[in-house]
DNA sequence: TGTTGGCAGTCTCGAAAAGAGACCAGCACT
DNA sequence: AGTGCTGGTCTCTTTTCGAGACTGCCAACA
């Protein structure tokens, strides 16, 4: 199961980086990707890429996220260094979330993926419809 | 230093496309992204981008995926038009999975994201360690 | 004075999804 | 006759997710 995958160069290296590790800690790509590809993470990064937002603003912006998931996802994004959390000691203390430099640099490739998604949405929907029709 | 990297109109339109929709069906980007960002989808797409694989090969290639999840993820990828499934009537019938043109075109931006992940893995791990140390 | 409402969350509980592993039919090799 | 390989499905358990109630603080309103 080891000798058959030795054909390409750059792609193979990436591929090996994703699969070679015996576990998660040894695989940088899966480690990082799994932090990004949560259900709400890309959405929040896209939102914060536009401008910083407060907790309640984000909640109103993404109506179908629960507070629990918003708190948790922001916490994870903060932990991984994508998001900066700042508390302002106003009368009711307000909390502002903004993208760090790391977050902004991650936003670039993410944005490409999102652009692809926009362009190819119709193709995907068609494929889906054709597939469902055959079943 | 404020979000000036992002003040292009195209990006704002994408952002609006992600957040404006009242529900999922109206938001093309979320619809497509949610099909890509599963736990195993990117990994399998990366693997199949190298060359077509059979079911058992994929299973051995990604040792920590369960058959159940492999079947299900491949099925979803096929439904969305990224993956082609072909059955060969050999003695024990073998099934080969390969990327479609749509899958290959999606692989391009995905690959950028993966490359970013590879490059910035250390930064993310450092941020994570620093964050955990403070708690 | 009591009430209401906004802020940023936390807590709990039921539902949905993921993971582990048994099981299936058919065929080849020993 | 037993073992192993093919590509899966079925069931059971654990993990995660989602909805909504609840907290503490303060300000405005009646």
CSV table of C-alpha atoms (C1' of nucleotides) in Angstrom, one decimal:
chain,number,residue,atom,x,y,z
A,1,UNK,CA,0.0,0.0,0.0
A,2,UNK,CA,3.0,2.3,-0.1
A,3,UNK,CA,4.8,1.9,-3.4
A,4,UNK,CA,2.1,2.9,-5.9
A,5,UNK,CA,1.7,6.6,-5.4
A,6,UNK,CA,5.0,7.9,-6.5
A,7,UNK,CA,4.3,9.7,-9.8
A,8,UNK,CA,3.8,13.4,-9.5
A,9,UNK,CA,5.9,16.1,-7.9
A,10,UNK,CA,4.1,19.1,-6.3
A,11,UNK,CA,0.8,17.5,-6.1
A,12,UNK,CA,2.2,14.4,-4.6
A,13,UNK,CA,4.0,16.3,-2.0
A,14,UNK,CA,0.8,18.0,-1.0
A,15,UNK,CA,-1.0,14.7,-1.1
A,16,UNK,CA,1.6,13.1,1.0
A,17,UNK,CA,1.4,15.9,3.5
A,18,UNK,CA,-2.3,15.2,3.7
A,19,UNK,CA,-2.2,11.5,4.0
A,20,UNK,CA,1.2,10.3,5.1
A,21,UNK,CA,0.9,11.3,8.7
A,22,UNK,CA,-0.1,8.5,11.0
A,23,UNK,CA,-2.3,10.9,12.9
A,24,UNK,CA,-3.6,14.4,12.8
A,25,UNK,CA,-0.7,16.1,14.6
A,26,UNK,CA,1.6,14.9,11.8
A,27,UNK,CA,-0.5,16.2,9.0
A,28,UNK,CA,-0.3,20.0,8.8
A,29,UNK,CA,-2.8,20.4,6.0
A,30,UNK,CA,-5.6,18.4,7.5
A,31,UNK,CA,-4.9,20.1,10.8
A,32,UNK,CA,-5.3,23.6,9.3
A,33,UNK,CA,-8.0,22.7,6.8
A,34,UNK,CA,-10.2,21.1,9.4
A,35,UNK,CA,-10.1,24.4,11.3
A,36,UNK,CA,-11.3,26.3,8.3
A,37,UNK,CA,-13.9,24.1,6.8
A,38,UNK,CA,-16.4,24.1,9.6
A,39,UNK,CA,-20.0,24.8,8.8
A,40,UNK,CA,-19.8,28.5,9.9
A,41,UNK,CA,-16.2,29.3,9.7
A,42,UNK,CA,-15.9,30.4,6.1
A,43,UNK,CA,-19.1,32.4,6.4
A,44,UNK,CA,-17.8,34.3,9.4
A,45,UNK,CA,-14.4,34.9,7.8
A,46,UNK,CA,-16.0,36.3,4.7
A,47,UNK,CA,-18.2,38.6,6.9
A,48,UNK,CA,-15.3,39.8,9.0
A,49,UNK,CA,-13.2,40.3,5.9
A,50,UNK,CA,-15.5,43.2,4.9
A,51,UNK,CA,-15.1,45.0,8.3
A,52,UNK,CA,-15.0,44.2,12.0
A,53,UNK,CA,-18.3,43.3,13.6
A,54,UNK,CA,-19.7,42.9,17.1
A,55,UNK,CA,-21.2,39.8,18.4
A,56,UNK,CA,-24.8,40.9,18.0
A,57,UNK,CA,-24.2,42.3,14.6
A,58,UNK,CA,-22.8,38.9,13.4
A,59,UNK,CA,-25.8,37.2,14.9
A,60,UNK,CA,-28.2,39.5,13.0
A,61,UNK,CA,-26.1,39.2,9.8
A,62,UNK,CA,-26.3,35.4,9.8
A,63,UNK,CA,-29.8,34.8,11.0
A,64,UNK,CA,-29.7,31.0,11.0
A,65,UNK,CA,-26.7,30.6,13.3
A,66,UNK,CA,-27.3,29.9,16.9
A,67,UNK,CA,-25.6,31.9,19.6
A,68,UNK,CA,-24.0,28.7,20.8
A,69,UNK,CA,-22.4,28.0,17.4
A,70,UNK,CA,-21.5,31.7,16.9
A,71,UNK,CA,-19.6,31.8,20.2
A,72,UNK,CA,-17.9,28.5,19.6
A,73,UNK,CA,-16.9,29.2,16.0
A,74,UNK,CA,-15.5,32.6,16.9
A,75,UNK,CA,-13.7,31.0,19.7
A,76,UNK,CA,-12.1,28.5,17.4
A,77,UNK,CA,-11.2,31.1,14.8
A,78,UNK,CA,-9.6,33.2,17.6
A,79,UNK,CA,-7.7,30.2,18.9
A,80,UNK,CA,-6.3,29.5,15.5
A,81,UNK,CA,-5.2,33.1,15.1
A,82,UNK,CA,-7.5,34.2,12.4
A,83,UNK,CA,-9.7,36.5,14.5
A,84,UNK,CA,-8.9,39.1,17.1
A,85,UNK,CA,-11.4,39.7,19.9
A,86,UNK,CA,-11.4,43.0,21.7
A,87,UNK,CA,-13.6,44.0,24.6
A,88,UNK,CA,-14.5,47.7,24.9
A,89,UNK,CA,-15.5,48.8,28.4
A,90,UNK,CA,-18.5,50.7,27.3
A,91,UNK,CA,-21.6,50.9,29.5
A,92,UNK,CA,-22.8,47.6,28.3
A,93,UNK,CA,-19.5,46.1,27.4
A,94,UNK,CA,-19.2,45.5,23.7
A,95,UNK,CA,-17.0,43.0,22.0
A,96,UNK,CA,-15.5,43.5,18.5
A,97,UNK,CA,-14.3,40.8,16.3
A,98,UNK,CA,-11.8,41.5,13.5
A,99,UNK,CA,-9.6,39.5,11.2
A,100,UNK,CA,-5.9,39.3,12.0
A,101,UNK,CA,-3.2,39.5,9.4
A,102,UNK,CA,-3.2,35.7,9.3
A,103,UNK,CA,-6.9,35.7,8.9
A,104,UNK,CA,-6.7,38.2,6.0
A,105,UNK,CA,-4.0,36.1,4.3
A,106,UNK,CA,-6.1,33.0,4.6
A,107,UNK,CA,-9.1,35.0,3.2
A,108,UNK,CA,-7.3,35.3,-0.1
A,109,UNK,CA,-7.4,31.6,-1.2
A,110,UNK,CA,-10.7,31.2,0.6
A,111,UNK,CA,-12.1,34.0,-1.6
A,112,UNK,CA,-10.9,32.2,-4.7
A,113,UNK,CA,-12.8,29.1,-3.7
A,114,UNK,CA,-15.9,31.2,-3.0
A,115,UNK,CA,-15.6,32.9,-6.4
A,116,UNK,CA,-15.4,29.5,-8.0
A,117,UNK,CA,-18.5,28.4,-6.1
A,118,UNK,CA,-20.3,31.4,-7.4
A,119,UNK,CA,-19.3,30.8,-11.0
A,120,UNK,CA,-20.1,27.1,-10.9
A,121,UNK,CA,-23.2,27.1,-8.8
A,122,UNK,CA,-25.4,26.4,-11.8
A,123,UNK,CA,-23.2,23.5,-13.0
A,124,UNK,CA,-23.4,21.9,-9.5
A,125,UNK,CA,-27.1,22.3,-9.3
A,126,UNK,CA,-27.5,20.8,-12.7
A,127,UNK,CA,-25.4,17.8,-11.8
A,128,UNK,CA,-27.3,17.4,-8.7
A,129,UNK,CA,-30.6,17.5,-10.5
A,130,UNK,CA,-29.5,15.0,-13.1
A,131,UNK,CA,-28.2,12.7,-10.5
A,132,UNK,CA,-31.4,12.8,-8.5
A,133,UNK,CA,-33.5,12.3,-11.6
A,134,UNK,CA,-31.6,9.0,-12.3
A,135,UNK,CA,-32.3,7.6,-8.9
B,1,UNK,CA,-4.8,48.8,7.9
B,2,UNK,CA,-8.4,48.6,8.3
B,3,UNK,CA,-10.0,46.3,5.7
B,4,UNK,CA,-8.7,48.0,2.7
B,5,UNK,CA,-7.4,44.8,1.0
B,6,UNK,CA,-11.0,43.9,0.5
B,7,UNK,CA,-12.8,46.9,-0.7
B,8,UNK,CA,-13.3,45.6,-4.2
B,9,UNK,CA,-16.8,45.5,-5.4
B,10,UNK,CA,-16.7,41.9,-6.6
B,11,UNK,CA,-15.8,40.7,-3.2
B,12,UNK,CA,-18.6,42.7,-1.6
B,13,UNK,CA,-21.0,41.1,-4.0
B,14,UNK,CA,-19.8,37.7,-3.0
B,15,UNK,CA,-20.2,38.6,0.6
B,16,UNK,CA,-23.7,39.8,0.0
B,17,UNK,CA,-24.4,36.6,-2.0
B,18,UNK,CA,-23.3,34.6,1.1
B,19,UNK,CA,-25.3,36.6,3.7
B,20,UNK,CA,-28.2,38.3,1.9
B,21,UNK,CA,-30.1,35.1,1.2
B,22,UNK,CA,-33.0,34.4,3.5
B,23,UNK,CA,-32.3,30.7,3.3
B,24,UNK,CA,-30.0,28.1,1.8
B,25,UNK,CA,-31.6,27.7,-1.6
B,26,UNK,CA,-31.2,31.4,-2.3
B,27,UNK,CA,-27.5,31.4,-1.4
B,28,UNK,CA,-25.4,29.8,-4.2
B,29,UNK,CA,-22.1,30.1,-2.4
B,30,UNK,CA,-23.2,28.5,0.9
B,31,UNK,CA,-24.9,25.8,-1.1
B,32,UNK,CA,-21.7,24.9,-3.0
B,33,UNK,CA,-19.3,25.5,-0.2
B,34,UNK,CA,-21.2,23.3,2.2
B,35,UNK,CA,-20.8,20.5,-0.3
B,36,UNK,CA,-17.1,20.9,-0.4
B,37,UNK,CA,-16.1,21.6,3.2
B,38,UNK,CA,-17.1,18.3,4.7
B,39,UNK,CA,-14.6,16.5,6.9
B,40,UNK,CA,-13.4,14.1,4.2
B,41,UNK,CA,-14.4,15.8,0.9
B,42,UNK,CA,-11.3,17.9,0.4
B,43,UNK,CA,-9.1,15.0,1.2
B,44,UNK,CA,-10.7,12.7,-1.3
B,45,UNK,CA,-10.7,15.4,-4.0
B,46,UNK,CA,-7.0,15.9,-3.4
B,47,UNK,CA,-6.4,12.2,-3.6
B,48,UNK,CA,-8.4,11.8,-6.8
B,49,UNK,CA,-6.8,14.8,-8.4
B,50,UNK,CA,-3.6,12.8,-8.5
B,51,UNK,CA,-5.1,9.9,-10.4
B,52,UNK,CA,-8.3,7.8,-10.3
B,53,UNK,CA,-8.6,5.4,-7.4
B,54,UNK,CA,-10.7,2.4,-6.5
B,55,UNK,CA,-12.8,2.1,-3.4
B,56,UNK,CA,-10.4,-0.1,-1.5
B,57,UNK,CA,-7.4,1.9,-2.6
B,58,UNK,CA,-9.0,5.1,-1.2
B,59,UNK,CA,-9.8,3.3,2.0
B,60,UNK,CA,-6.2,2.1,2.5
B,61,UNK,CA,-4.9,5.6,1.4
B,62,UNK,CA,-6.9,7.3,4.1
B,63,UNK,CA,-6.6,4.9,6.9
B,64,UNK,CA,-8.8,6.7,9.4
B,65,UNK,CA,-11.9,7.0,7.3
B,66,UNK,CA,-14.6,4.5,7.9
B,67,UNK,CA,-16.2,2.6,5.0
B,68,UNK,CA,-19.5,4.2,5.8
B,69,UNK,CA,-18.0,7.8,5.5
B,70,UNK,CA,-16.1,6.9,2.4
B,71,UNK,CA,-19.2,5.5,0.7
B,72,UNK,CA,-21.2,8.5,1.8
B,73,UNK,CA,-18.7,11.2,0.9
B,74,UNK,CA,-18.0,9.7,-2.5
B,75,UNK,CA,-21.7,9.5,-3.1
B,76,UNK,CA,-22.1,13.2,-2.3
B,77,UNK,CA,-19.2,14.2,-4.5
B,78,UNK,CA,-20.7,12.2,-7.3
B,79,UNK,CA,-24.1,13.8,-6.8
B,80,UNK,CA,-22.6,17.2,-7.0
B,81,UNK,CA,-20.8,16.3,-10.2
B,82,UNK,CA,-17.2,16.4,-8.9
B,83,UNK,CA,-16.6,12.7,-9.2
B,84,UNK,CA,-17.3,10.0,-11.8
B,85,UNK,CA,-18.0,6.5,-10.7
B,86,UNK,CA,-17.4,3.6,-13.1
B,87,UNK,CA,-18.0,0.0,-12.4
B,88,UNK,CA,-15.8,-2.5,-14.3
B,89,UNK,CA,-17.3,-6.0,-14.7
B,90,UNK,CA,-14.1,-7.8,-13.7
B,91,UNK,CA,-14.1,-11.0,-11.8
B,92,UNK,CA,-14.6,-9.3,-8.5
B,93,UNK,CA,-16.3,-6.2,-9.9
B,94,UNK,CA,-14.2,-3.2,-9.2
B,95,UNK,CA,-15.3,0.4,-9.0
B,96,UNK,CA,-13.1,3.3,-10.1
B,97,UNK,CA,-13.6,6.9,-8.9
B,98,UNK,CA,-12.2,9.8,-10.9
B,99,UNK,CA,-12.5,13.5,-11.0
B,100,UNK,CA,-14.8,15.1,-13.6
B,101,UNK,CA,-13.9,18.3,-15.4
B,102,UNK,CA,-16.0,20.1,-12.8
B,103,UNK,CA,-14.0,18.4,-10.1
B,104,UNK,CA,-10.7,19.3,-11.6
B,105,UNK,CA,-11.7,22.9,-12.0
B,106,UNK,CA,-12.8,23.0,-8.4
B,107,UNK,CA,-9.5,21.4,-7.4
B,108,UNK,CA,-7.6,24.5,-8.6
B,109,UNK,CA,-8.8,26.9,-5.9
B,110,UNK,CA,-8.9,24.1,-3.4
B,111,UNK,CA,-5.3,23.5,-4.1
B,112,UNK,CA,-4.5,27.1,-3.4
B,113,UNK,CA,-6.1,26.8,0.0
B,114,UNK,CA,-4.2,23.7,0.7
B,115,UNK,CA,-1.0,25.3,-0.2
B,116,UNK,CA,-1.8,28.2,2.1
B,117,UNK,CA,-2.5,25.7,4.8
B,118,UNK,CA,0.9,24.1,4.2
B,119,UNK,CA,2.7,27.4,4.3
B,120,UNK,CA,1.0,28.7,7.4
B,121,UNK,CA,0.7,25.6,9.5
B,122,UNK,CA,3.4,26.8,11.8
B,123,UNK,CA,1.7,30.2,12.3
B,124,UNK,CA,-1.5,28.5,13.2
B,125,UNK,CA,0.1,26.1,15.6
B,126,UNK,CA,1.9,28.9,17.3
B,127,UNK,CA,-1.3,31.0,17.6
B,128,UNK,CA,-3.0,27.9,19.0
B,129,UNK,CA,-0.2,27.3,21.5
B,130,UNK,CA,-0.1,30.9,22.6
B,131,UNK,CA,-3.9,30.9,23.0
B,132,UNK,CA,-3.9,27.7,25.1
B,133,UNK,CA,-1.1,28.9,27.3
B,134,UNK,CA,-3.1,32.0,28.2
B,135,UNK,CA,-6.1,29.9,29.4
C,1,DT,C1',-40.6,51.3,41.3
C,2,DG,C1',-41.3,48.0,38.4
C,3,DT,C1',-40.7,46.8,33.5
C,4,DT,C1',-38.8,46.3,29.4
C,5,DG,C1',-35.0,45.8,26.3
C,6,DG,C1',-30.2,45.3,24.5
C,7,DC,C1',-25.6,43.3,25.3
C,8,DA,C1',-22.6,39.0,25.3
C,9,DG,C1',-22.7,35.1,26.4
C,10,DT,C1',-23.6,30.1,29.1
C,11,DC,C1',-26.4,25.9,30.1
C,12,DT,C1',-29.3,22.1,29.0
C,13,DC,C1',-31.6,18.9,26.3
C,14,DG,C1',-33.1,16.5,22.2
C,15,DA,C1',-31.8,15.6,17.3
C,16,DA,C1',-28.6,14.8,13.8
C,17,DA,C1',-24.3,13.2,12.2
C,18,DA,C1',-20.0,10.6,12.5
C,19,DG,C1',-17.2,6.5,13.9
C,20,DA,C1',-16.5,1.4,14.9
C,21,DG,C1',-17.2,-2.8,13.5
C,22,DA,C1',-20.2,-6.8,12.1
C,23,DC,C1',-22.2,-8.7,8.1
C,24,DC,C1',-23.3,-9.7,3.0
C,25,DA,C1',-22.7,-12.2,-1.8
C,26,DG,C1',-19.5,-13.6,-5.3
C,27,DC,C1',-15.2,-15.3,-6.8
C,28,DA,C1',-9.9,-16.8,-6.7
C,29,DC,C1',-6.3,-19.1,-4.6
C,30,DT,C1',-4.5,-22.9,-1.6
D,1,DA,C1',-12.8,-26.3,3.3
D,2,DG,C1',-10.9,-22.3,4.6
D,3,DT,C1',-9.0,-17.7,3.7
D,4,DG,C1',-9.0,-13.3,1.5
D,5,DC,C1',-10.3,-9.8,-1.7
D,6,DT,C1',-14.1,-7.0,-4.1
D,7,DG,C1',-17.5,-2.9,-2.8
D,8,DG,C1',-20.5,-2.0,-0.1
D,9,DT,C1',-24.8,-2.0,3.8
D,10,DC,C1',-26.6,-2.4,8.8
D,11,DT,C1',-26.5,-1.5,13.5
D,12,DC,C1',-24.8,0.5,17.7
D,13,DT,C1',-22.4,4.1,20.2
D,14,DT,C1',-20.2,8.4,20.7
D,15,DT,C1',-19.7,13.0,19.3
D,16,DT,C1',-21.4,17.2,17.5
D,17,DC,C1',-25.2,20.5,16.4
D,18,DG,C1',-29.3,23.3,17.0
D,19,DA,C1',-33.1,25.6,19.5
D,20,DG,C1',-34.2,27.9,23.1
D,21,DA,C1',-34.2,29.1,28.1
D,22,DC,C1',-31.4,31.5,31.4
D,23,DT,C1',-27.6,34.8,33.5
D,24,DG,C1',-25.8,39.5,35.0
D,25,DC,C1',-25.4,44.2,34.0
D,26,DC,C1',-27.1,48.6,32.8
D,27,DA,C1',-30.2,52.2,30.5
D,28,DA,C1',-34.5,54.0,29.3
D,29,DC,C1',-39.3,54.3,30.2
D,30,DA,C1',-43.8,54.5,32.8
